[in-house]
Tab-separated table of C-alpha atoms and ligand atoms in Angstrom:
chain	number	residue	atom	x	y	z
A	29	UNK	CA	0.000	0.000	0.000
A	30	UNK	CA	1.291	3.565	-1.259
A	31	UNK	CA	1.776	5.961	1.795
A	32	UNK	CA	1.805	9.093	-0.043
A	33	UNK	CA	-0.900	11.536	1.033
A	34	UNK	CA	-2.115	8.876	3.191
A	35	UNK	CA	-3.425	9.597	7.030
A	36	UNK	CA	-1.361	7.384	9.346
A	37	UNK	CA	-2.094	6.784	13.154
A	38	UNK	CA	1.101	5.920	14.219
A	39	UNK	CA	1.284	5.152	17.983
A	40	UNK	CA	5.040	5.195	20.153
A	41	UNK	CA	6.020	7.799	17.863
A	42	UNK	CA	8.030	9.207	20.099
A	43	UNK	CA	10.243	5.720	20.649
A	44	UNK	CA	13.287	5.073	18.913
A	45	UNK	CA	11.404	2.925	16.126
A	46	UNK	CA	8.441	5.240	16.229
A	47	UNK	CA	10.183	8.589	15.568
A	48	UNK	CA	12.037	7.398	12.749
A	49	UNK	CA	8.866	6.114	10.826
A	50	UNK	CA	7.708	8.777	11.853
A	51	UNK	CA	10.726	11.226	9.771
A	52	UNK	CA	10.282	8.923	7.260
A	53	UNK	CA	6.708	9.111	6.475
A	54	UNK	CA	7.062	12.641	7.146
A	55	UNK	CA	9.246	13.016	4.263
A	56	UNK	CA	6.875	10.599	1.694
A	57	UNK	CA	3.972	13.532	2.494
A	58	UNK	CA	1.932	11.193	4.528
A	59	UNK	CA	-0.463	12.989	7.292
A	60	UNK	CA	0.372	12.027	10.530
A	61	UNK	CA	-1.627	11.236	13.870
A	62	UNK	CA	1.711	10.753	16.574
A	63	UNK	CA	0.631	9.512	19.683
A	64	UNK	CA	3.028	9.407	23.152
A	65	UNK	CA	2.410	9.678	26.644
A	66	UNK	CA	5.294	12.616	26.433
A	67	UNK	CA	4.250	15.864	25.575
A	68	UNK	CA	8.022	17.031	25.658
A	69	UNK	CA	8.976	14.403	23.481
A	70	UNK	CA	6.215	14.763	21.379
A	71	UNK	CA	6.897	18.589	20.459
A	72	UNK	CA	10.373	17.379	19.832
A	73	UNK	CA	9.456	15.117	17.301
A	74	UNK	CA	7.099	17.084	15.344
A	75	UNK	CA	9.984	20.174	15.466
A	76	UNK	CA	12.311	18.021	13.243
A	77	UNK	CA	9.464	16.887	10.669
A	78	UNK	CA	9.077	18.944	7.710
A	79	UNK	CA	5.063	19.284	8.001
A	80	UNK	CA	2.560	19.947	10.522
A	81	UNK	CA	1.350	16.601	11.674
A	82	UNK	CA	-1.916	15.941	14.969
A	83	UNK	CA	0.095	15.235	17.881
A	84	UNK	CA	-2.070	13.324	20.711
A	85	UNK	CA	-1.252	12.553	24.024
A	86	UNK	CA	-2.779	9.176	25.273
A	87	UNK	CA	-2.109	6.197	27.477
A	88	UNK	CA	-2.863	2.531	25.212
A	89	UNK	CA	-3.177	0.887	28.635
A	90	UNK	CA	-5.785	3.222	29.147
A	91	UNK	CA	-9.903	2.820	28.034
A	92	UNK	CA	-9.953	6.604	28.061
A	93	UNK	CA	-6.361	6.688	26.048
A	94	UNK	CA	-7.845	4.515	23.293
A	95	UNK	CA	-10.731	6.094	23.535
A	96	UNK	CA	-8.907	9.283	22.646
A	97	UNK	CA	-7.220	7.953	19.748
A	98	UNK	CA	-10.137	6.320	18.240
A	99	UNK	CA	-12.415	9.733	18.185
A	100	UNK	CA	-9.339	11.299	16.325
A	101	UNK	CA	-9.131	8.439	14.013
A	102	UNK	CA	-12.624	9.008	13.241
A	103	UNK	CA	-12.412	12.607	12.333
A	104	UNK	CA	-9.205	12.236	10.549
A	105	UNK	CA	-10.562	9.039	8.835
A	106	UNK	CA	-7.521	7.037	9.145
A	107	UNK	CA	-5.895	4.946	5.851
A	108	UNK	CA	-3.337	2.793	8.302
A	109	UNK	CA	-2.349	2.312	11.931
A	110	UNK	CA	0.907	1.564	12.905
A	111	UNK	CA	1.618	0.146	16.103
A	112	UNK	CA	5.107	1.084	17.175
A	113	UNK	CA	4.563	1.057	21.046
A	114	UNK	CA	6.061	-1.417	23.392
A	115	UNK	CA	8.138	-2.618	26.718
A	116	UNK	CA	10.440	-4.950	27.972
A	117	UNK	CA	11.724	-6.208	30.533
A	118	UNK	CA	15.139	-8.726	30.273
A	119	UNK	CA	15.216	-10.749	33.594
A	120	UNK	CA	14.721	-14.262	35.110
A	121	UNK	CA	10.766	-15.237	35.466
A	122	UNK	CA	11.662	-16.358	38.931
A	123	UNK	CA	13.172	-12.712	39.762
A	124	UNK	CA	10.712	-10.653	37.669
A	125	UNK	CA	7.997	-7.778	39.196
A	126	UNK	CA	4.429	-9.104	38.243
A	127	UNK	CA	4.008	-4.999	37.552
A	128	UNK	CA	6.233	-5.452	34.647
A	129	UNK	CA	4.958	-8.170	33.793
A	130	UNK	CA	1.400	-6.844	33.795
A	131	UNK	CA	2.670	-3.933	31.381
A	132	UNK	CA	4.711	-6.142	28.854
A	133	UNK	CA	1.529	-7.863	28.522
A	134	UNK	CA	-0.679	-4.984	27.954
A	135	UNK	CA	1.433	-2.591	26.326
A	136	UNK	CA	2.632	-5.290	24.040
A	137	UNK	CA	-0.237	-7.449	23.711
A	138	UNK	CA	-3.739	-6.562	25.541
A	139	UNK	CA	-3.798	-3.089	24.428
A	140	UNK	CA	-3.290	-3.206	20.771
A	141	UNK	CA	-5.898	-5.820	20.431
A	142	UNK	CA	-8.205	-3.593	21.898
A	143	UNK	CA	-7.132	-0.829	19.762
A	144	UNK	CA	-7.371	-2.736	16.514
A	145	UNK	CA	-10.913	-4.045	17.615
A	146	UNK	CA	-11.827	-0.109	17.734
A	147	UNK	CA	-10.416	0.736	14.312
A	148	UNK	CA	-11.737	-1.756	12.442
A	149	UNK	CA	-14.958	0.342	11.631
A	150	UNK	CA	-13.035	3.018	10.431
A	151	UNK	CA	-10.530	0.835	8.613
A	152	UNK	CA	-13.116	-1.462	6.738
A	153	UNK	CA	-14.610	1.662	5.455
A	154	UNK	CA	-11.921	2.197	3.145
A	155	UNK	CA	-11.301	0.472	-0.122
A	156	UNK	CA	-7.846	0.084	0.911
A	157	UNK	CA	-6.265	0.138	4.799
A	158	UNK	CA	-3.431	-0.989	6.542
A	159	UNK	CA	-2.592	-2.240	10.474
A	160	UNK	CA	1.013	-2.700	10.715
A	161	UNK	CA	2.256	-4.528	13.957
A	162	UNK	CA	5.917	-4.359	15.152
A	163	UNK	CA	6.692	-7.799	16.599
A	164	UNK	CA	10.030	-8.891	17.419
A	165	UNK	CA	12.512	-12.049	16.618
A	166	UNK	CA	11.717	-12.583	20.314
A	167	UNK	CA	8.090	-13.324	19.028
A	168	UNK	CA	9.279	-16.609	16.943
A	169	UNK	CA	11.797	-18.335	19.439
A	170	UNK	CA	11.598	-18.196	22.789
A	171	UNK	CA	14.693	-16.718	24.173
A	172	UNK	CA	15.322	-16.971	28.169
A	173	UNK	CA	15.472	-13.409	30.219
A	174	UNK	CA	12.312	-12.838	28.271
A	175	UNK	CA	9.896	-15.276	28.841
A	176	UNK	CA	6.847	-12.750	29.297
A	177	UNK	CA	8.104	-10.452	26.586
A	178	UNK	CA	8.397	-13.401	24.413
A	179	UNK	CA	4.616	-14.468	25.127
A	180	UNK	CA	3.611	-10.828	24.228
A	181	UNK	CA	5.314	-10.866	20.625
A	182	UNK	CA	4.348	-14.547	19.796
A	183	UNK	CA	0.339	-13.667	20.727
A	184	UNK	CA	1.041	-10.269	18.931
A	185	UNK	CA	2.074	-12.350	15.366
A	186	UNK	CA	-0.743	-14.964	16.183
A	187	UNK	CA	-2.992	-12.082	16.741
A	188	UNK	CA	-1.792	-10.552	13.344
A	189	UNK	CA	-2.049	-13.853	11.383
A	190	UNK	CA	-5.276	-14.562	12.430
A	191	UNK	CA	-6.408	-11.174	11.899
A	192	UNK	CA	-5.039	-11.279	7.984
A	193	UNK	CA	-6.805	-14.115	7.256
A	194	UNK	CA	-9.908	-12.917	9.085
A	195	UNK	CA	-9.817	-9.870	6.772
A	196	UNK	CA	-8.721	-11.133	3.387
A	197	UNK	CA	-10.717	-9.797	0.877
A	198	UNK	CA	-12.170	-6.454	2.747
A	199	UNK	CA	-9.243	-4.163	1.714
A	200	UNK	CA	-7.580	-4.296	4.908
A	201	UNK	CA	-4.260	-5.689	4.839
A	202	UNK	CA	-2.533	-6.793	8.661
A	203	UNK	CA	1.591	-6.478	8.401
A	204	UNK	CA	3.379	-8.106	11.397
A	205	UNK	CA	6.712	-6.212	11.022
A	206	UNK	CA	9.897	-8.378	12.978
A	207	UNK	CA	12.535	-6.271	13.930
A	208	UNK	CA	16.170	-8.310	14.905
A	209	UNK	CA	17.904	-5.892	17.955
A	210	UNK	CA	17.286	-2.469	17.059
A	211	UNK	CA	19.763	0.379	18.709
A	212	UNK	CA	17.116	2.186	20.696
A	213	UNK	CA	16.448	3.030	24.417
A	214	UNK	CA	14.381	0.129	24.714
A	215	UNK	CA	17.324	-2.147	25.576
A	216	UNK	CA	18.708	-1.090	29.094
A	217	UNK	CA	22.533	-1.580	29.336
A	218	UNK	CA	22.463	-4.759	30.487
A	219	UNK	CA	20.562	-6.232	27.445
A	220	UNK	CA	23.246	-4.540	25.130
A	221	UNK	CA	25.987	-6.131	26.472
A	222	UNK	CA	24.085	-9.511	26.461
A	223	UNK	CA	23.956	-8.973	22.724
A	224	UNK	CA	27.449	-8.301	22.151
A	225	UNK	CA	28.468	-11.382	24.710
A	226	UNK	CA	26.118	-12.832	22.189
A	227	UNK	CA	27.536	-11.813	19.002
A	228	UNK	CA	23.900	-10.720	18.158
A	229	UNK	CA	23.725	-7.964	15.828
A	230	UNK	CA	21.695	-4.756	15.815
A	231	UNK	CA	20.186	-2.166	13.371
A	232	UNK	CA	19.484	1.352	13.328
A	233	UNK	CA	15.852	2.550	13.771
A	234	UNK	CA	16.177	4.369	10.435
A	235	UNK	CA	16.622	0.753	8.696
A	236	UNK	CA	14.432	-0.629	10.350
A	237	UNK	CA	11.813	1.716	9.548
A	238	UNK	CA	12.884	1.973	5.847
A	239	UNK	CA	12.461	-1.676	5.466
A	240	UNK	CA	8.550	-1.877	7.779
A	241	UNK	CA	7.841	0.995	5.145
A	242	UNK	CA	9.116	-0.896	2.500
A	243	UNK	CA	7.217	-4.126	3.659
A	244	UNK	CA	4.345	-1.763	3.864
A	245	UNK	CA	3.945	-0.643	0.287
A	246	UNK	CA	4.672	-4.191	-0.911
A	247	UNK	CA	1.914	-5.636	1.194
A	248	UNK	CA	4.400	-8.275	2.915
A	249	UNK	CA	2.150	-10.391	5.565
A	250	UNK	CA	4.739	-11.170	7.630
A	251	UNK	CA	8.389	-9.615	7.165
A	252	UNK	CA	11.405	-10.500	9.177
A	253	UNK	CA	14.638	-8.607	9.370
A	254	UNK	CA	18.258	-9.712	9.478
A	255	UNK	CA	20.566	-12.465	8.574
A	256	UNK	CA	20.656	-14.971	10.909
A	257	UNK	CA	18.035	-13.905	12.520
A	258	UNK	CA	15.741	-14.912	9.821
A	259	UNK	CA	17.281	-18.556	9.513
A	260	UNK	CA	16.898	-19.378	13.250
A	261	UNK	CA	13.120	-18.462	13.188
A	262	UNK	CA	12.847	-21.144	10.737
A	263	UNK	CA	15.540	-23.419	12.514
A	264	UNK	CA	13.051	-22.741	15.679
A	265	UNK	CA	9.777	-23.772	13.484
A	266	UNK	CA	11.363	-26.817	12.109
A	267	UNK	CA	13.599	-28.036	14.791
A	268	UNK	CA	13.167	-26.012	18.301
A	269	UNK	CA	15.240	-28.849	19.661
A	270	UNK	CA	18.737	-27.675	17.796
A	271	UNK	CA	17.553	-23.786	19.011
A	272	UNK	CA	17.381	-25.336	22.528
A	273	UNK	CA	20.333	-26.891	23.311
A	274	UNK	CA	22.212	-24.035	21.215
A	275	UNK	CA	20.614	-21.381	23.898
A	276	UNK	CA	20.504	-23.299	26.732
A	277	UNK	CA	24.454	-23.597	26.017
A	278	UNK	CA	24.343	-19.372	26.775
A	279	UNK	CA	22.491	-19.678	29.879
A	280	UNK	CA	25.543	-18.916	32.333
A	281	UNK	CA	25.894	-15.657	30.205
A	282	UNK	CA	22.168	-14.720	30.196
A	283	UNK	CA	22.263	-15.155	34.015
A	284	UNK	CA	25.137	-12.750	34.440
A	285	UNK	CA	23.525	-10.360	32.604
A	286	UNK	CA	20.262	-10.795	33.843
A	287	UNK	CA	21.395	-10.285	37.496
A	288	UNK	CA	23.110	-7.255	36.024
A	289	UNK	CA	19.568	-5.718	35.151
A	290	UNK	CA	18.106	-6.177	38.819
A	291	UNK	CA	21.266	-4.614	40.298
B	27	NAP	N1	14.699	-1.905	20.126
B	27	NAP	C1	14.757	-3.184	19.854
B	27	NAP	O1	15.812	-3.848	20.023
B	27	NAP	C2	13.538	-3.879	19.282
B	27	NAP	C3	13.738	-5.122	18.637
B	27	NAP	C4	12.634	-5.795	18.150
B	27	NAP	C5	11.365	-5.243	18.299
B	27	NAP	N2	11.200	-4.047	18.931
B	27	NAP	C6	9.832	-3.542	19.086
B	27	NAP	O2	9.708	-2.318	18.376
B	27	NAP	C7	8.724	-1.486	19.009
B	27	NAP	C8	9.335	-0.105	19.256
B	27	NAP	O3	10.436	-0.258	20.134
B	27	NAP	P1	11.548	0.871	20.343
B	27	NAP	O4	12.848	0.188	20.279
B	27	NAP	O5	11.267	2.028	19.465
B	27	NAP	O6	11.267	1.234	21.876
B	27	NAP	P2	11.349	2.630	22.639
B	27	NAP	O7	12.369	3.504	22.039
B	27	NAP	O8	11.463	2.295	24.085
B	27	NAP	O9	9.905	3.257	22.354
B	27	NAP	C9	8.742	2.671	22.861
B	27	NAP	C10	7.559	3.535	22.498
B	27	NAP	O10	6.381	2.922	23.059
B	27	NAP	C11	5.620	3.933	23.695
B	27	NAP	N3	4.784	3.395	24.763
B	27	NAP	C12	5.144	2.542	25.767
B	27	NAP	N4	4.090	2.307	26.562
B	27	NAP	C13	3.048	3.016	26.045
B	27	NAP	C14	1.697	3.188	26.426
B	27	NAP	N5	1.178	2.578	27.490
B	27	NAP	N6	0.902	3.999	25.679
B	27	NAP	C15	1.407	4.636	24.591
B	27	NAP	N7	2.683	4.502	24.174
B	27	NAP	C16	3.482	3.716	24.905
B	27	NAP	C17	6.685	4.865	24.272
B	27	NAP	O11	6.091	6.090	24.586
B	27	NAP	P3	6.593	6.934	25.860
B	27	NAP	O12	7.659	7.816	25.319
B	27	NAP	O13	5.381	7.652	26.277
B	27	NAP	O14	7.101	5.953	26.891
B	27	NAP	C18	7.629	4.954	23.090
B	27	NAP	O15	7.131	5.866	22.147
B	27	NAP	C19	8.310	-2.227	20.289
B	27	NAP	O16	7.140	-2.951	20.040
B	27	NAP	C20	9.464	-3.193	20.517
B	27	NAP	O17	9.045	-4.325	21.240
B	27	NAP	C21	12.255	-3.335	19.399
């Protein structure tokens, strides 16, 4: 689907991911509803674009939030939603706060359902319409320090999959978008050197969001980034038991790390 001159709720805007879809979109003359929870950061965002773009301020975990969003989706009549938010937590199930595990689950998960239910009024309307879904390689193997996070990306590309096929045919096309490591703020200091203890390696968000827009206008289903990355989710599919004794082989550097992120 063509972004040009399209209106585009794009929610985390003001995350690492977020903000650079959102320069890039900015720059294809697409009209953009940014939603945050930061005003600050907000403002900052919209200062570097290039046009004037709605800015909202709302809470996904929130009825009232979504609530928010939807009524401005309505009067901007919305042509795609992008779905850029999300949290996570690296640490141990045994050692992790049910609070975060509470908001993995609904920032990740819960919320965006409930957000996508909303939309799909306005969406169907249209001859054409996009929801685009940023999952993670987390959301294909199971990877340990993120157990929770891990449940909220797999039910976010089941929810995605299902939701594609529930909608073939009414002009609505569901993207789920799977980003390898991404250099952002998402991944506290701890999780960064876990990566480079595991030789895993990152992008920038400006890749990544040239290649979601990219999978975007060529109406990819489901689009993974990064070499191995890719392999391994099919290595996991096929044969999770060479995946699990390859990552149960890291553990004693996962638990180093993870202790690092409670300390
Ligand atoms: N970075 C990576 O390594 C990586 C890899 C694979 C997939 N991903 C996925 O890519 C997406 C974007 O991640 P990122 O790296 O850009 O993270 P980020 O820089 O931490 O940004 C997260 C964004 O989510 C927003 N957000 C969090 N909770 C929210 C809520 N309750 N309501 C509204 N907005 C909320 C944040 O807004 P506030 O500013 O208000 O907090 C922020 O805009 C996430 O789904 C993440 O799981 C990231």
């Amino acid at each position: 689907m063509e972004v040009h001159n399209k209106t585009i709720l794009l929610v985390g805007a003001t995350g690492g991911i977020g903000a650079a879809i959102a320069k890039q979109l900015d720059q294809l003359n697409a009209h953009l509803l940014l939603v945050g929870r930061s005003e600050q950061a907000l403002r900052q965002l919209s200062a570097g674009l290039s046009h004037r773009h709605i800015l909202l301020l709302a809470d996904i975990n929130s009825a009232a939030g979504r609530q928010q969003i939807v009524t401005q989706c309505q009067q901007q009549a919305i042509d795609i939603y992008i779905n850029a938010a999300g949290v996570m937590d690296f640490q141990l199930l045994a050692q992790q706060e049910s609070v975060k595990i509470e908001q993995m689950i609904n920032t990740n998960l819960l919320s965006p359902m409930m957000l996508c239910q909303l939309l799909l009024p306005l969406l169907t309307q249209k001859s054409s319409a996009a929801i685009v879904n940023i999952g993670s390689t987390f959301g294909s193997i199971g990877h340990p320090g993120f157990a929770v996070y891990c449940a909220s990306k797999f039910g976010l590309r089941g929810f995605s999959e299902a939701l594609r096929r529930e909608l073939a045919g009414s002009g609505v096309q569901v993207l789920y978008f799977s980003p390898r490591a991404t250099r952002t703020a998402l991944n506290t200091h701890a999780v960064k050197q876990l990566n480079e203890a595991l030789g895993n390696r990152s992008d920038s968000p400006e890749q990544v969001a040239k290649m979601l827009i990219a999978s975007l206008k060529a109406n990819n289903g489901q689009q993974f980034m990064g070499w191995p990355e890719k392999i391994f989710v099919r290595l996991n599919a096929l044969c999770p038991n060479l995946v699990h004794k390859a990552l149960v082989k890291k553990l004693p550097i996962i638990f180093r790390y993870a202790n690092e992120n409670t300390g």
